[in-house]
Coordinates of C-alpha atoms in Angstrom, one line a residue:
P1 CA -58.7 -2.6 -33.8
V2 CA -56.4 -2.4 -30.7
T3 CA -59.3 -1.3 -28.5
R4 CA -61.5 -4.2 -29.8
Q5 CA -58.7 -6.7 -29.1
L6 CA -58.2 -5.4 -25.5
R7 CA -61.9 -5.6 -24.8
A8 CA -61.8 -9.2 -25.8
Y9 CA -59.6 -10.0 -22.8
T10 CA -61.1 -10.5 -19.4
P11 CA -59.8 -8.3 -16.6
G12 CA -57.8 -11.1 -15.1
V13 CA -56.0 -11.8 -18.4
L14 CA -55.3 -8.1 -18.9
T15 CA -53.8 -7.9 -15.4
R16 CA -51.5 -10.9 -16.0
H17 CA -50.3 -9.6 -19.4
A18 CA -49.7 -6.1 -18.0
G19 CA -47.6 -7.6 -15.2
L20 CA -45.6 -9.6 -17.8
L21 CA -44.9 -6.5 -19.9
L22 CA -43.8 -4.5 -16.8
A23 CA -41.5 -7.3 -15.8
V24 CA -39.9 -7.6 -19.2
A25 CA -39.5 -3.8 -19.3
G26 CA -37.9 -3.8 -15.9
L27 CA -35.4 -6.4 -16.9
A28 CA -34.4 -4.5 -20.1
I29 CA -33.7 -1.2 -18.4
P30 CA -30.8 -2.3 -16.1
A31 CA -29.1 -4.0 -19.0
T32 CA -29.0 -0.7 -20.9
T33 CA -27.9 1.2 -17.8
T34 CA -25.0 -1.2 -17.1
A35 CA -23.7 -0.9 -20.6
K36 CA -23.6 2.9 -20.3
D37 CA -21.9 2.7 -16.9
Q38 CA -18.9 0.6 -18.2
P39 CA -15.8 2.7 -17.6
Q40 CA -13.7 3.7 -20.7
L41 CA -10.2 2.2 -20.8
Y42 CA -7.2 3.8 -22.4
T43 CA -3.9 2.3 -23.6
V44 CA -0.8 3.5 -21.7
I45 CA 2.7 2.4 -22.8
I46 CA 5.1 2.4 -19.8
S47 CA 8.7 2.9 -21.0
V48 CA 11.5 2.2 -18.5
R49 CA 14.9 3.7 -19.2
D50 CA 18.2 4.3 -17.4
P51 CA 19.8 7.8 -17.1
S52 CA 21.5 7.4 -20.5
R53 CA 18.0 6.6 -22.0
A54 CA 19.0 3.0 -22.6
R55 CA 16.0 0.7 -22.5
I56 CA 15.6 -1.6 -19.4
P57 CA 14.0 -5.0 -20.2
N58 CA 12.5 -7.3 -17.6
A59 CA 11.7 -4.5 -15.1
V60 CA 8.9 -5.4 -12.7
V61 CA 5.9 -2.9 -12.9
R62 CA 3.0 -2.6 -10.6
V63 CA 0.1 -0.1 -11.2
I64 CA -2.5 0.8 -8.6
P65 CA -5.4 0.7 -9.4
A66 CA -4.5 -2.4 -11.5
P67 CA -4.9 -2.7 -15.3
S68 CA -8.1 -4.3 -16.6
P69 CA -7.5 -6.9 -17.8
E70 CA -4.0 -7.4 -16.3
P71 CA -1.4 -8.6 -18.8
P72 CA 0.0 -12.1 -18.5
T73 CA 3.2 -10.6 -17.1
M74 CA 3.8 -7.2 -15.5
R75 CA 7.4 -6.9 -16.8
T76 CA 8.8 -4.8 -19.6
D77 CA 9.7 -6.5 -22.9
S78 CA 12.9 -6.5 -24.8
K79 CA 12.3 -2.8 -25.7
G80 CA 11.8 -1.8 -22.1
E81 CA 8.1 -1.3 -22.6
L82 CA 4.8 -2.6 -21.1
A83 CA 1.4 -1.8 -22.6
V84 CA -1.6 -1.7 -20.2
R85 CA -5.2 -0.7 -20.3
L86 CA -6.2 1.7 -17.6
K87 CA -9.2 3.7 -16.4
P88 CA -9.0 7.5 -16.7
G89 CA -7.7 9.3 -13.6
G90 CA -4.8 9.0 -11.2
H91 CA -2.6 5.9 -10.8
A92 CA 0.5 5.0 -8.9
V93 CA 3.3 3.3 -10.9
F94 CA 6.0 1.2 -9.1
V95 CA 9.0 0.0 -11.1
S96 CA 11.9 -2.0 -9.9
C97 CA 14.8 -3.9 -11.5
P98 CA 18.0 -5.5 -10.0
G99 CA 20.9 -3.1 -10.1
F100 CA 18.7 0.0 -10.0
F101 CA 17.0 2.1 -7.4
S102 CA 13.2 1.5 -7.4
S103 CA 10.9 4.2 -8.6
V104 CA 7.4 5.3 -7.8
Q105 CA 5.5 8.0 -9.8
H106 CA 2.1 9.4 -10.3
L107 CA 0.4 8.7 -13.6
E108 CA -2.6 10.7 -14.8
V109 CA -4.5 8.7 -17.5
K110 CA -6.0 11.1 -20.0
D111 CA -9.0 10.8 -22.3
S112 CA -7.3 10.1 -25.6
R113 CA -7.7 7.8 -28.5
E114 CA -4.0 7.7 -29.1
P115 CA -1.8 5.5 -26.8
Q116 CA -0.4 7.6 -23.9
R117 CA 3.4 7.1 -23.3
F118 CA 4.7 7.2 -19.7
Y119 CA 8.5 7.3 -19.1
T120 CA 10.2 6.1 -16.0
I121 CA 13.9 6.7 -15.4
L122 CA 15.7 4.3 -13.0
R123 CA 18.8 5.5 -11.4
V124 CA 21.7 3.0 -11.3
G125 CA 22.2 1.4 -7.9
Y126 CA 25.3 1.0 -5.9
G127 CA 27.9 -1.0 -7.7
G128 CA 27.9 0.9 -11.0
G129 CA 25.3 -1.0 -13.0
P130 CA 22.9 -3.9 -13.3
V131 CA 24.0 -7.0 -11.3
A132 CA 22.9 -10.6 -11.5
F133 CA 21.4 -12.1 -8.4
D134 CA 21.8 -15.8 -7.6
T135 CA 18.3 -17.1 -6.9
T136 CA 19.5 -20.6 -6.0
P137 CA 18.2 -21.5 -2.5
V138 CA 21.0 -21.4 0.0
P139 CA 21.1 -22.6 3.6
H140 CA 21.8 -19.1 5.0
F141 CA 20.5 -15.5 4.9
L142 CA 21.8 -12.1 5.6
L143 CA 20.6 -9.9 8.5
D144 CA 21.9 -6.3 8.0
A145 CA 21.0 -4.7 11.3
Q146 CA 23.2 -1.6 11.0
P147 CA 23.9 0.6 12.9
Y148 CA 23.1 -1.9 15.8
H149 CA 25.1 -4.8 14.4
E150 CA 27.5 -5.7 11.6
P151 CA 26.0 -7.5 8.6
W152 CA 25.4 -11.1 9.9
T153 CA 25.2 -14.2 7.7
I154 CA 23.0 -16.7 9.6
T155 CA 23.3 -20.3 8.6
R156 CA 20.8 -23.2 9.2
A157 CA 23.3 -24.8 11.6
E158 CA 23.6 -21.5 13.6
L159 CA 19.8 -21.1 13.7
A160 CA 19.5 -24.6 15.1
T161 CA 21.6 -23.7 18.2
M162 CA 19.2 -20.8 19.2
P163 CA 16.1 -21.3 21.5
R164 CA 13.4 -23.0 19.4
T165 CA 9.7 -22.5 19.2
S166 CA 6.9 -23.9 17.0
I167 CA 3.6 -22.6 15.6
V168 CA 0.6 -24.5 14.1
I169 CA -0.8 -23.0 10.9
R170 CA -3.8 -24.3 9.0
D171 CA -3.0 -24.4 5.3
S172 CA -5.7 -22.6 3.3
S173 CA -5.2 -24.8 0.3
D174 CA -6.0 -28.2 1.8
K175 CA -7.2 -27.2 5.4
R176 CA -4.4 -29.3 6.9
K177 CA -2.7 -28.2 10.1
R178 CA 1.1 -27.9 9.7
T179 CA 3.6 -27.3 12.5
Y180 CA 6.4 -24.8 11.6
G181 CA 9.5 -24.8 13.7
G182 CA 12.1 -22.1 14.1
V183 CA 13.2 -19.1 16.1
R184 CA 11.2 -16.2 17.4
M185 CA 12.0 -13.0 15.5
Y186 CA 12.1 -11.1 18.7
N187 CA 14.9 -13.3 20.0
L188 CA 16.8 -13.1 16.8
L189 CA 16.6 -9.3 16.5
E190 CA 17.4 -8.9 20.2
R191 CA 20.6 -10.9 19.6
A192 CA 21.4 -8.5 16.7
G193 CA 21.2 -5.6 19.1
A194 CA 17.9 -4.2 17.9
P195 CA 16.4 -1.6 20.2
L196 CA 13.5 -3.6 21.6
G197 CA 11.8 -3.7 25.0
K198 CA 12.9 -0.8 27.1
E199 CA 14.9 0.7 24.2
L200 CA 11.8 0.8 21.9
Y201 CA 11.1 4.5 22.0
G202 CA 11.9 7.7 20.1
V203 CA 14.1 7.1 17.0
A204 CA 13.7 3.3 17.4
L205 CA 9.9 3.6 16.7
Q206 CA 10.9 5.1 13.3
T207 CA 12.9 2.0 12.3
S208 CA 11.6 -0.3 9.6
I209 CA 12.9 -3.6 8.3
V210 CA 12.7 -4.8 4.7
A211 CA 12.7 -8.5 4.2
S212 CA 13.3 -10.1 0.8
G213 CA 12.8 -13.6 -0.4
Y214 CA 12.8 -15.6 -3.6
V215 CA 10.2 -18.3 -4.4
P216 CA 11.8 -20.7 -6.9
G217 CA 8.4 -22.5 -7.5
M218 CA 6.8 -19.2 -8.7
K219 CA 10.0 -17.6 -10.0
Q220 CA 9.0 -14.5 -8.0
T221 CA 10.7 -12.1 -5.5
V222 CA 8.7 -11.3 -2.4
E223 CA 9.5 -8.2 -0.4
V224 CA 7.7 -7.0 2.8
V225 CA 8.3 -3.9 5.0
Y226 CA 7.8 -4.3 8.7
A227 CA 8.0 -1.8 11.5
L228 CA 10.5 -2.8 14.1
A229 CA 7.9 -2.3 16.8
E230 CA 5.8 -5.2 15.3
F231 CA 8.3 -7.7 16.5
D232 CA 8.2 -6.6 20.1
P233 CA 5.8 -8.7 22.2
T234 CA 4.3 -5.6 23.8
S235 CA 2.9 -4.5 20.5
K236 CA 0.3 -7.3 20.4
C237 CA 0.9 -7.8 16.6
G238 CA 1.0 -11.6 17.0
E239 CA 3.9 -14.1 16.8
F240 CA 6.6 -13.7 14.2
I241 CA 8.9 -16.7 13.7
L242 CA 11.8 -17.5 11.3
A243 CA 10.9 -21.1 10.4
D244 CA 13.3 -23.6 8.9
T245 CA 11.2 -26.8 9.4
V246 CA 7.6 -27.9 8.8
D247 CA 6.2 -31.0 10.5
G248 CA 9.7 -31.9 11.7
H249 CA 11.3 -31.8 8.2
P250 CA 13.3 -29.1 6.4
I251 CA 11.0 -26.7 4.5
D252 CA 10.6 -27.6 0.8
P253 CA 13.1 -25.7 -1.4
D254 CA 10.2 -24.3 -3.5
E255 CA 9.2 -22.4 -0.3
G256 CA 12.3 -22.3 1.8
P257 CA 14.8 -23.0 3.2
F258 CA 13.7 -20.1 5.5
V259 CA 10.2 -18.6 5.8
L260 CA 9.4 -15.5 7.8
I261 CA 6.0 -16.2 9.3
S262 CA 3.4 -13.7 10.6
A263 CA 1.0 -15.9 12.6
A264 CA -1.6 -13.2 12.7
D265 CA -1.7 -13.0 8.9
K266 CA -4.0 -15.8 7.7
T267 CA -3.7 -14.6 4.1
R268 CA 0.1 -15.0 4.1
K269 CA 0.5 -11.7 2.3
R270 CA 3.0 -10.6 4.9
W271 CA 4.9 -13.9 4.9
V272 CA 8.4 -14.0 3.3
P273 CA 9.1 -17.4 1.8
G274 CA 12.6 -18.2 0.6
L275 CA 14.0 -15.5 2.9
Q276 CA 17.4 -14.2 1.6
W277 CA 18.0 -11.0 3.4
M278 CA 16.7 -8.5 6.0
M279 CA 17.8 -4.9 6.1
F280 CA 17.2 -2.2 8.8
H281 CA 16.2 1.3 7.8
P282 CA 16.7 3.3 10.9
G283 CA 14.7 6.4 11.6
L284 CA 16.3 9.8 12.0
E285 CA 15.9 12.1 14.9
Q286 CA 13.9 15.2 13.9
P287 CA 15.8 18.5 14.3
V288 CA 15.0 20.4 17.4
R289 CA 12.8 23.4 16.7
P290 CA 14.1 26.8 18.0
G291 CA 12.6 27.6 21.4
S292 CA 11.6 24.0 22.1
E293 CA 14.7 23.2 24.2

């Protein structure tokens, strides 16, 4: 009966129907393959404790590669725990909390039906225990440039007396151009005794600077690490300015009062809004190897 039905079709009709069947079959195959290729996810419970094994709530956690899907908040709960869904394999886990030293560890996610527990112990920081940080925007910030300069609290008024510059940035949200005014970071760091220019060699090239800010509008702390050499004009890394005005007015408290701007970074990932402090981490000279004198 099938043969008789096929004979009833003309060659042109058969060709069209065969093409349709092949097209449908072709569409069906990738769908099956995609479903099989979906990576398996496993539950991992990240538990953050102090050395006495007390639970640490509200610790900030970052996992790379990121969880899928990412939880609404990447902070530990009242039990000091955070549950995430991760792909099998290696991950880096970064944990931080005010009053403690930050931690970074390797996590190997295993193929297991049971939730995997991962423990992180945070060492108590200087001062003896957790401390409360005032996140209220203030008209000054701390520049700790040791060993080149004593800790220096810089006020808005003091910043206004320094040589000024401006930079025009196009805002990615509304495409408007905005003019940020402030002080070149090179000039500020030079005034703090940083080894720039002719002094930028050897151990100076190992120096890094951590800049930290708080964004009230997002209730988020932002920290960026820079190499000291980035701020030297000879490095060709673009202009860096410490801005305190935008379009001739003080920067909005939700973003300011100070913003460390990297003009070359159009994504703003290396900007530090709400700057509160900058701290030098000087490099250390390597020991001289025997016979290399």
